[in-house]
Coordinates of C-alpha atoms and ligand atoms in Angstrom, one line a residue:
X37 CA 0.0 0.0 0.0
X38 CA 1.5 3.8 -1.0
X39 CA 0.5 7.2 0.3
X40 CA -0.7 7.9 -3.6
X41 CA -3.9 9.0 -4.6
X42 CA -6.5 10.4 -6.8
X43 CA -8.7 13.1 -7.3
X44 CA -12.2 12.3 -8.5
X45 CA -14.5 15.8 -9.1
X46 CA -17.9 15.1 -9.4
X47 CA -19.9 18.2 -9.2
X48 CA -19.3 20.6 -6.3
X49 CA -17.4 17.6 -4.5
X50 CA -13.6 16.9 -5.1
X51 CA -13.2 13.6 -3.3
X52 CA -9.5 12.2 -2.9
X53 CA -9.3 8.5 -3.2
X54 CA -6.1 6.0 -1.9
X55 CA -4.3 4.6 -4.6
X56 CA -2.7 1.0 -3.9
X57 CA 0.4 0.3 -5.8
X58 CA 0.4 -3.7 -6.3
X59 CA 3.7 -6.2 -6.7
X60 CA 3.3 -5.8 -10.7
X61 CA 0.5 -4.2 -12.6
X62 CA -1.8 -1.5 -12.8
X63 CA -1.9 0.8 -10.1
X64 CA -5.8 0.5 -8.3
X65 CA -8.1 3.4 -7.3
X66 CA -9.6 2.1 -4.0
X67 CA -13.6 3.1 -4.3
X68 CA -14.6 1.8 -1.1
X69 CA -15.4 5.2 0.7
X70 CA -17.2 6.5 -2.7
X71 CA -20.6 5.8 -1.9
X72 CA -20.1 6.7 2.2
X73 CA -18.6 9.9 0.9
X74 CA -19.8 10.7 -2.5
X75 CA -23.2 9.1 -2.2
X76 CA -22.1 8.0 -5.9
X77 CA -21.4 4.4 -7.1
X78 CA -19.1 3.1 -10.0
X79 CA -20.6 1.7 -12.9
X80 CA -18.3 -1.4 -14.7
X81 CA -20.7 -4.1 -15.9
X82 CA -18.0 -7.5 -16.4
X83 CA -15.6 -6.2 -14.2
X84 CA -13.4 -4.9 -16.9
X85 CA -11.4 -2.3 -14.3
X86 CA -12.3 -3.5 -11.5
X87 CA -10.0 -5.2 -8.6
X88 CA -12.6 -7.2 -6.9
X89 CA -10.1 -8.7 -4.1
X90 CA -6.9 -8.4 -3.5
X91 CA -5.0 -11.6 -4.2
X92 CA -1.3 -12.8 -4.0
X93 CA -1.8 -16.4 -6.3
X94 CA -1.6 -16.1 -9.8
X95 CA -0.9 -12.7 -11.6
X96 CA -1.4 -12.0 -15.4
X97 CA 0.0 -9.4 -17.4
X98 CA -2.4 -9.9 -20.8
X99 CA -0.3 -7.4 -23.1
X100 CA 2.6 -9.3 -22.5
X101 CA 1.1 -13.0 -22.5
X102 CA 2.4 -13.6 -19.3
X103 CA 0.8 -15.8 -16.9
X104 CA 2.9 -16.3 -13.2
X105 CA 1.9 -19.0 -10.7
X106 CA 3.3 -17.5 -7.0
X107 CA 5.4 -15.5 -9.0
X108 CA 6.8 -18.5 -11.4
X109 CA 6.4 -18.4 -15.3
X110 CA 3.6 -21.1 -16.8
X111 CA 6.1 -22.1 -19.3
X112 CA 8.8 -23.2 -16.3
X113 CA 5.9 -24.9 -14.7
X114 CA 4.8 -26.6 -17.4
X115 CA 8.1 -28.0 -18.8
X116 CA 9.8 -28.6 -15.2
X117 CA 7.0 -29.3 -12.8
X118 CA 3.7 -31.5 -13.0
X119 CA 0.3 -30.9 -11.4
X120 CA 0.7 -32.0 -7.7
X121 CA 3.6 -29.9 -6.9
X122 CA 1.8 -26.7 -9.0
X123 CA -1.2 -27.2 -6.5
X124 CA 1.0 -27.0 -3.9
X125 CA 2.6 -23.9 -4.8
X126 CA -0.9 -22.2 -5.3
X127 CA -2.4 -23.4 -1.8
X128 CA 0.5 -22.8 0.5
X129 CA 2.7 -20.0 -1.5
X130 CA 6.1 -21.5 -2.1
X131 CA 7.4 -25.0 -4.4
X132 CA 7.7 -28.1 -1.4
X133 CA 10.5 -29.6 -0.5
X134 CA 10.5 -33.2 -1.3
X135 CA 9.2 -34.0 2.2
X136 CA 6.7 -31.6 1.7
X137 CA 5.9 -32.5 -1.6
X138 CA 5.8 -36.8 -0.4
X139 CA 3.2 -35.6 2.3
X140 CA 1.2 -33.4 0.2
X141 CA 1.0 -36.0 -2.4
X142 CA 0.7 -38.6 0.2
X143 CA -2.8 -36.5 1.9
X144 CA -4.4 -36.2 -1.5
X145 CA -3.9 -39.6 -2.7
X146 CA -5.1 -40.9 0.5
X147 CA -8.6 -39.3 0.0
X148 CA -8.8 -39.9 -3.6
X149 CA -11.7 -42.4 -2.8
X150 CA -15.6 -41.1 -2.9
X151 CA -18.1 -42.3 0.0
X152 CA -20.1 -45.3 -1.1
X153 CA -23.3 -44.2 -0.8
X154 CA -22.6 -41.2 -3.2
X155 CA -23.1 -44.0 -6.3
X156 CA -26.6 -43.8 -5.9
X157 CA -26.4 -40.4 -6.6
X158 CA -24.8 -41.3 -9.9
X159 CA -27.3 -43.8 -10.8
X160 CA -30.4 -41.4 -10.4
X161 CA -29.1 -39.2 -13.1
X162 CA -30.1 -40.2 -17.0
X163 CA -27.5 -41.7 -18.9
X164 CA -27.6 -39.7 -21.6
X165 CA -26.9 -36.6 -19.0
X166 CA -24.0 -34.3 -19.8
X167 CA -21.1 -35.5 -17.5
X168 CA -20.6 -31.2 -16.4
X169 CA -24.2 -31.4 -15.0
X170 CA -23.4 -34.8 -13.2
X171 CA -20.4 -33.3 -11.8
X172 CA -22.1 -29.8 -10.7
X173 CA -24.9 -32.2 -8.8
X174 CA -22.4 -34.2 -6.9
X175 CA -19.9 -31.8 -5.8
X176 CA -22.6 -30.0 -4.4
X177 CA -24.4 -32.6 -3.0
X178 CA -20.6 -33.5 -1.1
X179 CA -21.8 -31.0 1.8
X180 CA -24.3 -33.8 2.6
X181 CA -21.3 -36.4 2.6
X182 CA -18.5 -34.5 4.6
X183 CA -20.3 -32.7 7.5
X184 CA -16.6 -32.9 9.2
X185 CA -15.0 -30.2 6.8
X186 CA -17.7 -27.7 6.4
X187 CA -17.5 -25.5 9.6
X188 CA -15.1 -22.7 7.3
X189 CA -14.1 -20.3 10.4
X190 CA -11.8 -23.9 10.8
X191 CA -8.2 -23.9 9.4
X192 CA -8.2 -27.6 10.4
X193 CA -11.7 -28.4 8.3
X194 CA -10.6 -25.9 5.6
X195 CA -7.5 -27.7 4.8
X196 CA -9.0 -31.3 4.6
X197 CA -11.9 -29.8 2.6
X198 CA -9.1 -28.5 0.1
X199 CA -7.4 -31.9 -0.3
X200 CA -10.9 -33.6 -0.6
X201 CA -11.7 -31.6 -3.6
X202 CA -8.4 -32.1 -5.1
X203 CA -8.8 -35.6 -4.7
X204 CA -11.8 -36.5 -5.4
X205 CA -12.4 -34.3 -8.6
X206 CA -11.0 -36.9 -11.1
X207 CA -12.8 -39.7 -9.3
X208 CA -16.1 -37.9 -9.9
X209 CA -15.2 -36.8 -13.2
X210 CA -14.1 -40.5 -14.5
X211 CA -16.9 -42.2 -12.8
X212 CA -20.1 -39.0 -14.4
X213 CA -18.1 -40.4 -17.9
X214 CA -18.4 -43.8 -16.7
X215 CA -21.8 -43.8 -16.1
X216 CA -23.2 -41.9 -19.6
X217 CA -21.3 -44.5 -21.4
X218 CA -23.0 -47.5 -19.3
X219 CA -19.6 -49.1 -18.3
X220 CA -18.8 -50.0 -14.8
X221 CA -17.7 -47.6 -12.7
X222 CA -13.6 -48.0 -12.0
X223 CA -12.7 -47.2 -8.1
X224 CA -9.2 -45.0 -7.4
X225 CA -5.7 -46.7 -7.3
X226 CA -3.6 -44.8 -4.9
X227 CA -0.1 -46.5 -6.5
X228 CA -0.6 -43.9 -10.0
X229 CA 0.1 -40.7 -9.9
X230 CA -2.8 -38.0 -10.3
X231 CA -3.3 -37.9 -13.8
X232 CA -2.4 -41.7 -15.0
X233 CA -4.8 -42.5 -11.8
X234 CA -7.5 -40.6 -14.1
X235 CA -7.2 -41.9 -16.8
X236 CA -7.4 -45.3 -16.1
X237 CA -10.4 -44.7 -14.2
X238 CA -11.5 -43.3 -17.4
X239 CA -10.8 -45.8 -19.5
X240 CA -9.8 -49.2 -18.0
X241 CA -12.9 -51.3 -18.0
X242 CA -12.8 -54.8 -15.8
X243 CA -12.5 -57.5 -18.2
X244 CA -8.9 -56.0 -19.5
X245 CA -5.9 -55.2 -18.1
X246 CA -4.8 -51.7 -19.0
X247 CA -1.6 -49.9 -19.0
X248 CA -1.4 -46.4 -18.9
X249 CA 0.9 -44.9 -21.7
X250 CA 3.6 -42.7 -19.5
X251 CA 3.3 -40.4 -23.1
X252 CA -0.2 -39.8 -22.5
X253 CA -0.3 -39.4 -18.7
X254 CA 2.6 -36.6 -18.8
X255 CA 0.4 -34.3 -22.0
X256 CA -2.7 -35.5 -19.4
X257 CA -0.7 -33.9 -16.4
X258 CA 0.2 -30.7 -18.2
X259 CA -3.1 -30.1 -19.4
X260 CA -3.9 -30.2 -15.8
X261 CA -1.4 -28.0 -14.9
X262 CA -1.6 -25.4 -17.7
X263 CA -5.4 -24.7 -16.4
X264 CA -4.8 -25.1 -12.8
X265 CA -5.7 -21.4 -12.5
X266 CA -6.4 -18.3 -13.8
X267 CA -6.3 -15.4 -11.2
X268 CA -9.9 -14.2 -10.8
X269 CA -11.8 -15.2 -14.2
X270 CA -15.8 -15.9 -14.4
X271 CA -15.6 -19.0 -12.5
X272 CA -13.4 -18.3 -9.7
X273 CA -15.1 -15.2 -8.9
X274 CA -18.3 -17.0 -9.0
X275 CA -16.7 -19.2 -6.1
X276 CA -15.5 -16.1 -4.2
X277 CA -18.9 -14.3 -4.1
X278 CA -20.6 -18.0 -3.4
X279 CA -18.2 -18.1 -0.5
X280 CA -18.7 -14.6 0.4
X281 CA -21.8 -15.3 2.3
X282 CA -19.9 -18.4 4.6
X283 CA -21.5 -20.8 2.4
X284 CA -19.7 -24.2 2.4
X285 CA -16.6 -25.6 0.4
X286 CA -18.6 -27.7 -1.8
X287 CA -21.6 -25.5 -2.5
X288 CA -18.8 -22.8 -3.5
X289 CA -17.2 -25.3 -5.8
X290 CA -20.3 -26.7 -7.2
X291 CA -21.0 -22.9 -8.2
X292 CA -17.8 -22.7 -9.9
X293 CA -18.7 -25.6 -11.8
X294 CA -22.1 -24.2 -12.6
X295 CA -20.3 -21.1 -14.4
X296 CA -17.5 -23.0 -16.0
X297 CA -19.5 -24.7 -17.8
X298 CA -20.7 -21.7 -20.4
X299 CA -19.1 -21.1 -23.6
X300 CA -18.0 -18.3 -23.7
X301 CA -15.6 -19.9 -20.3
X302 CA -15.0 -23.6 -19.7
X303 CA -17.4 -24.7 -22.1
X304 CA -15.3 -23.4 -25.1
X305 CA -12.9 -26.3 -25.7
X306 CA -16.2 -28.6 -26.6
X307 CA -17.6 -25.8 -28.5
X308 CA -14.4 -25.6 -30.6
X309 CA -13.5 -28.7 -31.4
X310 CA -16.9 -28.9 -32.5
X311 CA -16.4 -26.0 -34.3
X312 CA -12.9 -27.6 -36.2
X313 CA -15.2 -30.7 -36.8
X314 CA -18.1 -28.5 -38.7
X315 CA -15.7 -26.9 -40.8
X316 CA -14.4 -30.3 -42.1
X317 CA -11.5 -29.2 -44.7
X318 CA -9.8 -26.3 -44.6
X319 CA -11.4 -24.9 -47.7
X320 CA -14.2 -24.1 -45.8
X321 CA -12.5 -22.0 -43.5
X322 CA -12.9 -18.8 -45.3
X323 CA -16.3 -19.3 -44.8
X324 CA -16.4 -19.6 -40.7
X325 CA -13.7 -16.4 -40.6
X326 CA -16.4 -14.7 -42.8
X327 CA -19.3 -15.3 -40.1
X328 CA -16.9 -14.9 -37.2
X329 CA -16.5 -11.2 -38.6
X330 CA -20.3 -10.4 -39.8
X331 CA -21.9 -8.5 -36.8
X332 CA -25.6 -9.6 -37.7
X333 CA -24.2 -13.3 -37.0
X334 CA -23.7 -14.8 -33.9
X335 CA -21.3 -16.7 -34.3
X336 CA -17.7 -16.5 -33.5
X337 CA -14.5 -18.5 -33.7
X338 CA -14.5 -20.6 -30.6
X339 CA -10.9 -20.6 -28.9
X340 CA -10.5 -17.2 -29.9
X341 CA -10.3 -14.5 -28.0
X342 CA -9.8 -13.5 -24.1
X343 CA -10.7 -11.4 -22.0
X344 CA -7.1 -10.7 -20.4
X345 CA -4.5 -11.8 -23.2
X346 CA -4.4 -9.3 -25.9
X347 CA -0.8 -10.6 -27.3
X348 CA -1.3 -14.3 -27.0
X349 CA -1.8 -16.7 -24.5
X350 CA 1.6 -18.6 -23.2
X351 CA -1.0 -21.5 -22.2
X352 CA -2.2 -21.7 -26.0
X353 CA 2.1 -22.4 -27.1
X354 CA 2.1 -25.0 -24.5
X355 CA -0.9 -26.8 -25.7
X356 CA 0.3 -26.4 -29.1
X357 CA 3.7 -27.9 -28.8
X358 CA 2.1 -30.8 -26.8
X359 CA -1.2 -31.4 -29.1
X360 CA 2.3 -31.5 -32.0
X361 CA 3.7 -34.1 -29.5
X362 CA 0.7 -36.2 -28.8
X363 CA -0.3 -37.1 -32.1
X364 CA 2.9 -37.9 -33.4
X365 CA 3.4 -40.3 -30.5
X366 CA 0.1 -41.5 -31.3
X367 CA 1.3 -42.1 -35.2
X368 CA -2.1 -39.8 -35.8
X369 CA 0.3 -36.5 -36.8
X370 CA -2.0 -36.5 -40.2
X371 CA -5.0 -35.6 -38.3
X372 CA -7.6 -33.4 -40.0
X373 CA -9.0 -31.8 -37.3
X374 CA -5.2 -30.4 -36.2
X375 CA -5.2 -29.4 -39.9
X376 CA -8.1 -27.1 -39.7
X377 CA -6.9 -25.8 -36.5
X378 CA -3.4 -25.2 -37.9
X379 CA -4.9 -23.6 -41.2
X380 CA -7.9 -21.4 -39.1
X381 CA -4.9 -19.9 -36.7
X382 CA -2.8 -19.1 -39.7
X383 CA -6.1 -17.4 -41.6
X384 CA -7.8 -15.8 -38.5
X385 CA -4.1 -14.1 -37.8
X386 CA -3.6 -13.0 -40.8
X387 CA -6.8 -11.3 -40.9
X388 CA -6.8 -7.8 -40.0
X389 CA -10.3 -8.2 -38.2
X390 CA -8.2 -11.0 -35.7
X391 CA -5.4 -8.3 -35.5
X392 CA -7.3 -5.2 -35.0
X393 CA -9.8 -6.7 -31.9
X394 CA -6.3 -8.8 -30.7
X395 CA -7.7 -12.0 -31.3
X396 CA -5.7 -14.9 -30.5
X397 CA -6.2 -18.5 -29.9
X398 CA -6.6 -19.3 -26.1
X399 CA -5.9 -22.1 -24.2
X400 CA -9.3 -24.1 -25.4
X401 CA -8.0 -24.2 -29.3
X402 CA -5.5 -27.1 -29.2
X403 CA -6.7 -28.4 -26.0
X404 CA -9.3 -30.6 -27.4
X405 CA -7.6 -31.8 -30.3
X406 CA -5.1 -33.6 -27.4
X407 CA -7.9 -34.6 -25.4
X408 CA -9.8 -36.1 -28.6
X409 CA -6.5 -38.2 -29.3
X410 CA -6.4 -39.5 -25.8
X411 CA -10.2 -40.7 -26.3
X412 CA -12.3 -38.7 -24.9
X413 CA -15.4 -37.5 -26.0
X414 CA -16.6 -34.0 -26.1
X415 CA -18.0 -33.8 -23.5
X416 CA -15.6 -34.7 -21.2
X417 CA -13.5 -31.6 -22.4
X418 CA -14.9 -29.3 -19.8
X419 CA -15.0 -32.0 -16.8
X420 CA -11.1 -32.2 -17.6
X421 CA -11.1 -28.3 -17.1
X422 CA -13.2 -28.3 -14.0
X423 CA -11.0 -31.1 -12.1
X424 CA -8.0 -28.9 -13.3
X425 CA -9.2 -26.1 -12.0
X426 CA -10.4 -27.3 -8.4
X427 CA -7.4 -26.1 -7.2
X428 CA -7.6 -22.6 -8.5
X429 CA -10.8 -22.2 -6.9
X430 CA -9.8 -24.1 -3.5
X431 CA -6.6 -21.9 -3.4
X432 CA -8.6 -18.8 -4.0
X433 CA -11.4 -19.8 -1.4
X434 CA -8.8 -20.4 1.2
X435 CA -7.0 -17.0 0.8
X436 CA -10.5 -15.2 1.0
X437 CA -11.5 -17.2 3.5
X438 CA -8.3 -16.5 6.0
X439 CA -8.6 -12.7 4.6
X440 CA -10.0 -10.7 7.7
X441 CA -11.1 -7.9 5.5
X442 CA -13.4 -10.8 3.7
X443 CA -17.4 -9.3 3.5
X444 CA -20.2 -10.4 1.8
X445 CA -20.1 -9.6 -2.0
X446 CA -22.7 -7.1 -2.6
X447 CA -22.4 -5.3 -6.2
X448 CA -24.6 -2.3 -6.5
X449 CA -26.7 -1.3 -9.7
X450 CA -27.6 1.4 -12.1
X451 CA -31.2 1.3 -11.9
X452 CA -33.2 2.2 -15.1
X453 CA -36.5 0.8 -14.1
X454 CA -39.7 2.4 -12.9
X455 CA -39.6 4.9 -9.9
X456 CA -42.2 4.7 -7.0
X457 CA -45.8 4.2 -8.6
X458 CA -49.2 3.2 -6.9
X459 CA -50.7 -0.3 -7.7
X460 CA -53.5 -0.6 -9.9
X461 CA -56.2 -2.7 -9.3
X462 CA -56.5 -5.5 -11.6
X463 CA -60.3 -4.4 -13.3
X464 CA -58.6 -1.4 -13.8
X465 CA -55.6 -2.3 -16.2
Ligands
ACO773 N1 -14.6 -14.4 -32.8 C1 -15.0 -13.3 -33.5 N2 -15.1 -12.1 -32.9 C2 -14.7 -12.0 -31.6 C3 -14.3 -13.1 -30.9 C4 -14.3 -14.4 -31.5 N3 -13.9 -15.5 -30.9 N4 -14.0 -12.7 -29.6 C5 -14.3 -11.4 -29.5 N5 -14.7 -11.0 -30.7 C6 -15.0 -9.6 -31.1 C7 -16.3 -9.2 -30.5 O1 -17.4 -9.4 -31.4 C8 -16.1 -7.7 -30.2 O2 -16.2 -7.0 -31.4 P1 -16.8 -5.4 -31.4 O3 -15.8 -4.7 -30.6 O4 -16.8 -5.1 -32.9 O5 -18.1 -5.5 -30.8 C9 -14.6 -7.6 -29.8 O6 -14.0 -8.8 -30.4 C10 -14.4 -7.7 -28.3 O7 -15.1 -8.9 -27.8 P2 -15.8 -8.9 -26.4 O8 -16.8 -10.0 -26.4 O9 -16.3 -7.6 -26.0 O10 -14.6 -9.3 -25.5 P3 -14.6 -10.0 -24.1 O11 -13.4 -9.7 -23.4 O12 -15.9 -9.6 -23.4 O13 -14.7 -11.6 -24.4 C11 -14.3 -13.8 -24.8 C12 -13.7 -12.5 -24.3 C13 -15.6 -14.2 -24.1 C14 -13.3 -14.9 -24.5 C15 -14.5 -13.7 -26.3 O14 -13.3 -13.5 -27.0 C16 -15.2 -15.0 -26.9 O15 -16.4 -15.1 -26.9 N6 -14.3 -16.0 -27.4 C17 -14.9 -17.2 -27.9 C18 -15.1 -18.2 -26.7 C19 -13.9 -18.7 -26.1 O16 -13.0 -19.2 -26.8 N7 -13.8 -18.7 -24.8 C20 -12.7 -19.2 -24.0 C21 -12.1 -18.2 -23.2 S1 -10.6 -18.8 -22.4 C22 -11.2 -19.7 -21.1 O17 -12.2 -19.4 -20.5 C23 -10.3 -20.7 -20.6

């Protein structure tokens, strides 16, 4: 915090605001006292200057593409690290040691299991349901499961809620997949590591042995890592202002789940891989840039785009080195769908529409392609995001939660409705 400020003039009033000078970025005007001293309010629908915490996790800079972790580059992480140890690092501030990293690893895989009741849960659900709204129903219905780590004015319950999550996203998410495909469902095995634990739940079925491929469990683990979190994005904010009112772990998370799920957010990696798929061959790709850049349509080019990153998004170079790697470990380097996505990023960027608005493929673009390889469907893309991104949320719900200046989230309005009017009786309307 600095002694700076700033002087807002707002008729006969000249009202001098603290100005907070953070680590890196932007310096922020602190509005708190406007409305107790102004008797005006602020008016930023999508939060697109707003600071609506203060935070010490994850820090963008989106002119720059940079994304930091604690203060560590996404591209060290993802070339040098692997998933556990970056979730460390976001809940408790600084990489483990190895002991520290054993334990950790040690808590989480010990609670990797779900309680056994929660299968009927599962089973009410249709199978044709989509796995997302499987998930949102049963992490929110984990409050009825885990009374012992709700109490959230508890450091001791708020921690074992945190590793529950972690551990038992990719559980839930394997066994909502298991169950709209009609296989059995596949319990944990606590001698894999995270993301090879995942996806043989996934995809291991009881009448075969099966191996997972080390290839495919280190591009799983990095897709894990490169979304593990995002500072405070539609989603994670969603969790914060769910938290806000002291509501539980699970109900928070379930929330962030809820708003994942949209396309324009978490839902974007099955929307575009869809998309790739629609347009086939890359002839037709004139055709989708064309629509993407006619205002009386709709549509737009799904995995383009970001709120944040205007230069490019270090995630999206990851991804695209790895979805490179993947297939041509997978002998599938000929794919079409890569093509297209190859052949739309090289059209969209030439474009001086793309250029102009600072359009550039996000993390979602090559994401699916990888996943698709691996065998998943669709719609599993955005599970895999959600079970990712637990610990972003978790790590951001703990911080707010320990936060004594924490209140309850209350945005104001600017209301254009009617003013005070009498009711009219209903004979004479
Ligand atoms: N295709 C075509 N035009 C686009 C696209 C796109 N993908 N994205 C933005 N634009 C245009 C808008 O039409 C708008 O044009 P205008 O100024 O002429 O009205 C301009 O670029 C700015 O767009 P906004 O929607 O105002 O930007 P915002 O920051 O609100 O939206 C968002 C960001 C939601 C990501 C948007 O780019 C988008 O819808 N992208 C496609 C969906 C997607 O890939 N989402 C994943 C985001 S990453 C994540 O959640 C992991």
């Amino acid at each position: 915090m600095t002694e700076k400020t700033a002087k807002l003039t707002y008729g006969d009033m000249e009202l001098e605001l603290p100005v907070h000078t953070p680590t890196v970025g932007p310096d922020v005007i602190d509005i708190t006292k406007l409305y107790s001293q102004g008797k005006v309010f602020t008016y930023d629908p999508g939060f697109t200057s707003t600071a609506a915490c203060e935070s010490t996790i994850t820090y963008i800079d989106g002119g720059k593409g940079e994304l930091l972790h604690r203060g560590y580059p996404i591209d060290q992480l993802a070339a040098k690290s692997h998933y556990l140890e970056v979730c460390y690092l976001l809940l408790y501030g600084e990489l483990p040691s190895a002991d520290q990293l054993e334990d950790f690893e040690s808590r989480v895989t010990n609670h990797t299991m779900i309680h056994e009741q929660m299968m009927f849960l599962f089973r009410g659900f249709r199978r044709d349901a989509h796995p997302m709204a499987i998930m949102n129903g049963v992490v929110g219905a984990m409050s009825a499961f885990y009374h012992d780590s709700t109490d959230i004015s508890d450091p001791w319950q708020r921690e074992v809620a945190s590793i529950r999550m972690i551990a038992k996203m990719p559980t839930i998410a394997a066994m909502a997949y298991k169950f709209t495909i009609g296989q059995p469902f596949v319990y944990p095995r606590n001698d894999l590591d995270y993301a090879s634990n995942f996806l043989r739940m996934c995809f291991s079925v009881p009448c075969e042995d099966y191996q997972v491929d080390p290839i495919l469990s280190r591009a799983m683990d990095r897709i894990f890592t490169l979304h593990a979190d995002h500072e405070q994005n539609a989603s994670t904010s969603t969790v914060r202002l769910a938290s806000s009112s002291g509501a539980n772990p699970f109900a928070c998370i379930a929330a962030g789940i809820a708003c994942l799920w949209g396309p324009a957010h978490g839902g974007a990696n099955q929307a575009c891989l869809e998309m790739l798929k629609e347009i086939g061959t890359p002839d037709r790709i004139p055709e989708f840039i064309a629509r993407a850049k006619d205002k009386s349509d709709p549509f737009r080019l799904m995995g383009f785009g970001h709120r944040v990153y205007k230069n490019f998004d270090p995630r999206a170079t990851v991804m695209k080195q790895s979805a490179d790697e993947v297939l041509d470990l997978l002998g599938v380097e000929n794919n079409p769908t890569l093509q297209v996505a190859k052949e739309l990023e090289a059209a969209a960027l030439a474009d001086p529409y793309f250029a102009e608005k600072k359009l550039f493929p996000n993390v979602d673009f090559y994401s699916g392609i990888i996943l698709e390889a691996m065998g998943f469907p669709t719609s599993m893309f955005t599970p895999i995001f959600a079970v990712s991104r637990t610990v972003g949320w978790i790590s951001q719900w703990k911080e707010m939660i320990a936060d004594p200046a924490m209140k309850i989230g209350r945005p104001r309005q600017l209301y254009t409705g009617e003013s005070q009017r009498d009711y009219v009786d209903i004979e004479n309307r």
